[in-house]
């Protein structure tokens, strides 16, 4: 299967600590790289990850809180210093474009590439990006400011050719696309070889949902059907449940409830409050509800 990975660059929350960077991660899909949020230190973490700056084709910003976008202006400047010429598309709530344009006019006046800001409607779920193999949809979330997550879905692929059978019947490679599309094969002797003997089923499409800052939404799972891997913020444990409600955040237990209700394969926890020196307490609370819960950490890579 083609690579579909999540590279964690930062999984802390607003208050800086020595243990975690603010929110940022790279979604790698079939050789393409997409940056999810861009907190302070994202560039340093990109260097440590050994991911190529030049391969980032788009940036997705969930909301306009500093721990999710303070690193963006520095990244744009570095792209310029590296000689980038390819357009960079930034998907975000509409207000970011005005803020960033002011900064770019001051700090990035000589960029030799275009930065295209695409406003997203955080109130609706809709496709905002599409290419031959992938779609990206917004996921409406509920936070103190306009906020949305993003859902990456692979498009269905064609079946696989059974090379042993194809070689046995001497089928030329030039006919493989037709067979993948459903055609049978007729031998020189007139024998019809059914398509079902020539192919194996296509890989099931995978999907990754990035649910940034949000309070617990009882109906969120309805938007996540078919998701393979879910990242859901888990800022607090149950010991700070009232604080989570006050600041429109979620507990690890609530994140696990969403994962269980949505029927995902695995849950990634993140956006940890600086109050926790050991996130194991968050992991235990999540695993009581959804056993396949995992802690994110800087420089970890997860297969979707």
Short mmCIF file of C-alpha atoms in Angstrom, two decimals:
data_model
loop_
_atom_site.label_atom_id
_atom_site.label_comp_id
_atom_site.label_asym_id
_atom_site.label_seq_id
_atom_site.Cartn_x
_atom_site.Cartn_y
_atom_site.Cartn_z
CA UNK A 1 0.00 0.00 0.00
CA UNK A 2 1.08 3.56 -0.64
CA UNK A 3 2.30 5.48 2.44
CA UNK A 4 -0.35 7.23 4.53
CA UNK A 5 1.31 8.53 7.67
CA UNK A 6 0.96 11.20 10.35
CA UNK A 7 4.18 12.85 11.54
CA UNK A 8 3.77 14.55 14.92
CA UNK A 9 5.71 17.81 15.14
CA UNK A 10 3.99 19.27 18.20
CA UNK A 11 1.29 18.00 20.56
CA UNK A 12 1.26 20.53 23.41
CA UNK A 13 -1.31 23.21 24.12
CA UNK A 14 -1.08 26.99 24.52
CA UNK A 15 1.42 27.33 27.39
CA UNK A 16 4.96 26.50 26.20
CA UNK A 17 6.80 23.74 28.05
CA UNK A 18 10.18 22.03 27.74
CA UNK A 19 8.46 18.76 26.88
CA UNK A 20 6.15 19.61 24.01
CA UNK A 21 5.92 21.95 21.04
CA UNK A 22 2.59 23.58 20.12
CA UNK A 23 0.26 21.95 17.61
CA UNK A 24 1.68 20.92 14.25
CA UNK A 25 1.76 17.70 12.26
CA UNK A 26 2.41 16.58 8.72
CA UNK A 27 0.06 14.24 6.89
CA UNK A 28 1.92 12.20 4.27
CA UNK A 29 -0.26 10.69 1.57
CA UNK A 30 1.20 8.94 -1.48
CA UNK A 31 4.28 11.13 -1.58
CA UNK A 32 2.45 14.41 -0.90
CA UNK A 33 2.94 16.36 2.34
CA UNK A 34 0.29 18.51 4.02
CA UNK A 35 0.95 20.61 7.13
CA UNK A 36 -1.76 20.61 9.79
CA UNK A 37 -1.54 23.74 11.96
CA UNK A 38 1.72 25.58 12.48
CA UNK A 39 2.56 26.48 16.06
CA UNK A 40 5.87 27.98 17.18
CA UNK A 41 8.84 25.73 16.49
CA UNK A 42 7.29 23.97 13.52
CA UNK A 43 10.36 24.68 11.38
CA UNK A 44 12.70 23.14 13.95
CA UNK A 45 10.53 20.07 14.15
CA UNK A 46 10.42 19.77 10.39
CA UNK A 47 14.21 19.72 10.38
CA UNK A 48 14.25 17.03 13.03
CA UNK A 49 11.71 14.95 11.13
CA UNK A 50 13.87 15.11 8.00
CA UNK A 51 10.78 15.87 5.95
CA UNK A 52 11.53 18.05 2.95
CA UNK A 53 10.25 21.63 3.27
CA UNK A 54 9.85 21.84 -0.48
CA UNK A 55 7.39 18.92 -0.61
CA UNK A 56 4.77 20.69 1.54
CA UNK A 57 2.08 21.64 -0.95
CA UNK A 58 -0.60 23.00 1.37
CA UNK A 59 -1.15 24.17 4.94
CA UNK A 60 -4.40 23.64 6.85
CA UNK A 61 -5.02 25.92 9.85
CA UNK A 62 -7.80 24.89 12.22
CA UNK A 63 -8.34 28.20 14.02
CA UNK A 64 -6.77 31.50 14.96
CA UNK A 65 -5.24 30.75 18.34
CA UNK A 66 -1.52 31.39 18.53
CA UNK A 67 -0.48 27.88 19.45
CA UNK A 68 -1.86 26.77 16.09
CA UNK A 69 -0.54 29.48 13.77
CA UNK A 70 2.25 31.58 15.33
CA UNK A 71 4.84 29.59 13.37
CA UNK A 72 3.36 30.31 9.96
CA UNK A 73 5.06 33.61 9.16
CA UNK A 74 8.45 32.13 9.96
CA UNK A 75 7.75 29.15 7.75
CA UNK A 76 6.72 31.37 4.84
CA UNK A 77 9.93 33.35 5.24
CA UNK A 78 12.04 30.19 5.28
CA UNK A 79 10.37 28.92 2.13
CA UNK A 80 11.51 32.17 0.51
CA UNK A 81 15.07 31.74 1.75
CA UNK A 82 15.11 28.21 0.36
CA UNK A 83 14.17 29.53 -3.07
CA UNK A 84 10.67 28.14 -3.27
CA UNK A 85 8.84 28.97 -6.50
CA UNK A 86 5.83 26.65 -6.29
CA UNK A 87 2.58 28.16 -5.04
CA UNK A 88 1.66 27.43 -1.44
CA UNK A 89 -2.03 27.15 -0.56
CA UNK A 90 -3.18 27.91 2.97
CA UNK A 91 -6.66 26.78 4.03
CA UNK A 92 -7.98 28.55 7.14
CA UNK A 93 -10.75 30.63 8.66
CA UNK A 94 -11.09 33.79 6.59
CA UNK A 95 -9.60 36.22 9.12
CA UNK A 96 -6.14 34.65 8.84
CA UNK A 97 -5.51 36.12 5.38
CA UNK A 98 -5.73 39.71 6.66
CA UNK A 99 -3.44 38.99 9.61
CA UNK A 100 -0.87 37.18 7.48
CA UNK A 101 -0.87 39.75 4.70
CA UNK A 102 0.14 42.45 7.17
CA UNK A 103 3.00 40.30 8.42
CA UNK A 104 4.07 39.34 4.92
CA UNK A 105 4.13 43.00 3.85
CA UNK A 106 6.54 43.64 6.72
CA UNK A 107 8.71 40.53 6.82
CA UNK A 108 8.29 38.74 3.48
CA UNK A 109 8.16 41.44 0.82
CA UNK A 110 10.37 39.66 -1.71
CA UNK A 111 8.89 36.18 -1.88
CA UNK A 112 9.31 34.56 -5.27
CA UNK A 113 6.35 32.26 -4.82
CA UNK A 114 2.63 32.83 -4.44
CA UNK A 115 0.79 32.28 -1.16
CA UNK A 116 -2.88 31.62 -1.82
CA UNK A 117 -5.16 31.92 1.20
CA UNK A 118 -8.37 29.93 0.80
CA UNK A 119 -11.07 30.77 3.37
CA UNK A 120 -12.97 27.82 4.80
CA UNK A 121 -16.42 27.84 6.31
CA UNK A 122 -15.97 26.28 9.74
CA UNK A 123 -19.73 25.74 10.12
CA UNK A 124 -20.19 23.17 7.35
CA UNK A 125 -18.56 19.92 6.31
CA UNK A 126 -17.40 20.25 2.73
CA UNK A 127 -14.54 19.27 0.44
CA UNK A 128 -11.94 22.05 0.27
CA UNK A 129 -9.13 20.16 -1.49
CA UNK A 130 -9.14 17.41 -4.08
CA UNK A 131 -6.62 15.71 -6.33
CA UNK A 132 -6.49 12.41 -8.22
CA UNK A 133 -6.08 10.28 -5.09
CA UNK A 134 -7.38 12.33 -2.16
CA UNK A 135 -10.06 14.64 -0.81
CA UNK A 136 -9.86 16.88 2.26
CA UNK A 137 -13.06 17.94 4.02
CA UNK A 138 -13.65 20.41 6.82
CA UNK A 139 -15.08 19.11 10.11
CA UNK A 140 -17.09 21.72 12.06
CA UNK A 141 -15.89 21.92 15.67
CA UNK A 142 -16.96 23.93 18.72
CA UNK A 143 -14.30 26.10 20.33
CA UNK A 144 -14.06 29.65 21.68
CA UNK A 145 -13.34 30.95 18.17
CA UNK A 146 -14.28 29.69 14.71
CA UNK A 147 -12.62 26.32 14.37
CA UNK A 148 -12.70 23.26 12.16
CA UNK A 149 -10.88 20.00 11.80
CA UNK A 150 -9.88 18.33 8.54
CA UNK A 151 -10.70 14.90 7.17
CA UNK A 152 -8.34 13.26 4.66
CA UNK A 153 -9.94 10.51 2.56
CA UNK A 154 -8.26 8.33 -0.02
CA UNK A 155 -10.21 7.81 -3.20
CA UNK A 156 -11.00 4.18 -4.09
CA UNK A 157 -8.31 2.49 -6.13
CA UNK A 158 -8.48 -0.21 -8.81
CA UNK A 159 -8.05 -3.94 -8.14
CA UNK A 160 -4.60 -5.57 -8.16
CA UNK A 161 -3.43 -7.75 -11.05
CA UNK A 162 -2.55 -11.32 -10.13
CA UNK A 163 0.81 -11.52 -11.87
CA UNK A 164 1.03 -15.28 -11.51
CA UNK A 165 -2.21 -15.76 -13.43
CA UNK A 166 -1.39 -13.01 -15.94
CA UNK A 167 2.00 -14.56 -16.64
CA UNK A 168 0.47 -18.04 -16.96
CA UNK A 169 -1.87 -16.82 -19.72
CA UNK A 170 0.77 -14.57 -21.30
CA UNK A 171 -1.28 -11.42 -20.85
CA UNK A 172 0.71 -8.36 -22.01
CA UNK A 173 1.24 -5.48 -19.59
CA UNK A 174 -0.55 -3.20 -22.05
CA UNK A 175 -3.82 -4.93 -21.12
CA UNK A 176 -3.48 -4.55 -17.35
CA UNK A 177 -5.42 -1.27 -17.21
CA UNK A 178 -8.33 -2.84 -19.07
CA UNK A 179 -8.36 -5.78 -16.69
CA UNK A 180 -8.20 -3.50 -13.65
CA UNK A 181 -11.22 -1.72 -15.11
CA UNK A 182 -13.15 -5.02 -15.15
CA UNK A 183 -12.37 -6.67 -18.48
CA UNK A 184 -12.00 -10.47 -18.86
CA UNK A 185 -9.22 -12.01 -20.96
CA UNK A 186 -9.72 -14.24 -23.98
CA UNK A 187 -6.85 -16.54 -24.90
CA UNK A 188 -5.76 -17.33 -28.45
CA UNK A 189 -7.65 -20.63 -28.11
CA UNK A 190 -10.88 -18.79 -27.26
CA UNK A 191 -10.90 -19.57 -23.53
CA UNK A 192 -12.42 -16.72 -21.50
CA UNK A 193 -10.57 -16.07 -18.24
CA UNK A 194 -12.90 -14.32 -15.82
CA UNK A 195 -11.79 -11.02 -14.35
CA UNK A 196 -12.25 -12.44 -10.85
CA UNK A 197 -9.40 -14.90 -11.57
CA UNK A 198 -7.13 -12.17 -12.84
CA UNK A 199 -7.43 -9.68 -9.99
CA UNK A 200 -7.54 -9.35 -6.24
CA UNK A 201 -9.66 -6.69 -4.51
CA UNK A 202 -8.37 -3.15 -4.25
CA UNK A 203 -7.02 -1.89 -0.94
CA UNK A 204 -9.73 -0.41 1.24
CA UNK A 205 -9.55 3.41 1.21
CA UNK A 206 -8.10 4.90 4.40
CA UNK A 207 -9.14 8.10 6.13
CA UNK A 208 -7.55 10.35 8.76
CA UNK A 209 -9.48 12.90 10.81
CA UNK A 210 -7.71 15.76 12.59
CA UNK A 211 -10.00 17.18 15.26
CA UNK A 212 -8.25 20.18 16.69
CA UNK A 213 -9.44 22.23 19.69
CA UNK A 214 -13.06 21.47 20.51
CA UNK A 215 -15.34 20.74 23.37
CA UNK A 216 -17.00 17.33 23.41
CA UNK A 217 -19.61 17.15 20.65
CA UNK A 218 -22.04 14.23 21.17
CA UNK A 219 -22.85 14.11 17.45
CA UNK A 220 -19.31 14.47 16.13
CA UNK A 221 -19.00 10.73 15.47
CA UNK A 222 -21.66 11.04 12.78
CA UNK A 223 -19.19 13.07 10.69
CA UNK A 224 -16.40 10.53 11.17
CA UNK A 225 -17.89 7.36 9.74
CA UNK A 226 -15.32 5.37 7.81
CA UNK A 227 -12.36 7.09 9.48
CA UNK A 228 -9.40 4.78 10.06
CA UNK A 229 -7.35 6.95 12.41
CA UNK A 230 -8.71 9.80 14.52
CA UNK A 231 -6.68 12.55 16.18
CA UNK A 232 -8.85 14.21 18.82
CA UNK A 233 -7.63 16.82 21.25
CA UNK A 234 -7.42 15.55 24.83
CA UNK A 235 -6.24 18.60 26.72
CA UNK A 236 -7.39 17.48 30.15
CA UNK A 237 -8.16 14.48 32.32
CA UNK A 238 -11.32 14.02 34.31
CA UNK A 239 -9.66 15.88 37.20
CA UNK A 240 -10.04 19.05 35.10
CA UNK A 241 -13.41 18.33 33.53
CA UNK A 242 -14.88 21.68 34.61
CA UNK A 243 -11.90 23.51 33.14
CA UNK A 244 -12.40 21.64 29.87
CA UNK A 245 -16.02 22.78 29.76
CA UNK A 246 -15.08 26.37 30.59
CA UNK A 247 -12.46 26.68 27.83
CA UNK A 248 -14.23 24.54 25.22
CA UNK A 249 -11.72 21.70 25.33
CA UNK A 250 -12.12 17.93 25.67
CA UNK A 251 -10.92 15.37 28.16
CA UNK A 252 -9.16 12.20 27.09
CA UNK A 253 -12.22 10.22 28.13
CA UNK A 254 -14.45 12.35 25.88
CA UNK A 255 -12.04 11.89 22.95
CA UNK A 256 -12.29 8.14 23.48
CA UNK A 257 -16.07 8.33 23.52
CA UNK A 258 -16.00 9.96 20.08
CA UNK A 259 -13.60 7.30 18.79
CA UNK A 260 -15.78 4.47 20.09
CA UNK A 261 -18.97 5.98 18.71
CA UNK A 262 -17.37 6.59 15.31
CA UNK A 263 -15.97 3.05 15.11
CA UNK A 264 -12.44 4.15 14.17
CA UNK A 265 -9.49 1.78 14.24
CA UNK A 266 -7.18 3.89 16.39
CA UNK A 267 -7.29 7.13 18.39
CA UNK A 268 -4.39 9.55 18.71
CA UNK A 269 -4.43 11.79 21.78
CA UNK A 270 -2.80 15.22 21.86
CA UNK A 271 -2.91 18.94 22.73
CA UNK A 272 -1.92 18.17 26.30
CA UNK A 273 -2.30 20.76 29.03
CA UNK A 274 0.97 21.84 30.65
CA UNK A 275 -0.55 20.73 33.96
CA UNK A 276 0.37 17.13 33.18
CA UNK A 277 3.99 16.13 33.55
CA UNK A 278 3.04 12.57 32.62
CA UNK A 279 0.29 11.98 30.06
CA UNK A 280 -0.14 8.37 31.12
CA UNK A 281 -3.13 9.43 33.22
CA UNK A 282 -4.79 10.69 30.03
CA UNK A 283 -3.95 7.48 28.23
CA UNK A 284 -5.43 5.32 30.99
CA UNK A 285 -8.66 7.30 31.03
CA UNK A 286 -8.98 7.02 27.26
CA UNK A 287 -8.17 3.32 27.13
CA UNK A 288 -10.91 2.55 29.65
CA UNK A 289 -13.36 3.67 26.96
CA UNK A 290 -11.44 2.93 23.76
CA UNK A 291 -8.56 0.43 24.21
CA UNK A 292 -6.70 1.32 21.01
CA UNK A 293 -5.87 4.84 22.18
CA UNK A 294 -2.32 6.08 21.72
CA UNK A 295 -0.35 9.05 23.03
CA UNK A 296 1.20 11.30 20.43
CA UNK A 297 4.65 12.71 21.05
CA UNK A 298 7.10 14.83 19.11
CA UNK A 299 8.78 12.97 16.24
CA UNK A 300 6.46 9.97 16.47
CA UNK A 301 5.07 8.69 13.18
CA UNK A 302 1.76 6.84 12.95
CA UNK A 303 0.51 4.73 10.05
CA UNK A 304 -3.08 5.53 9.14
#
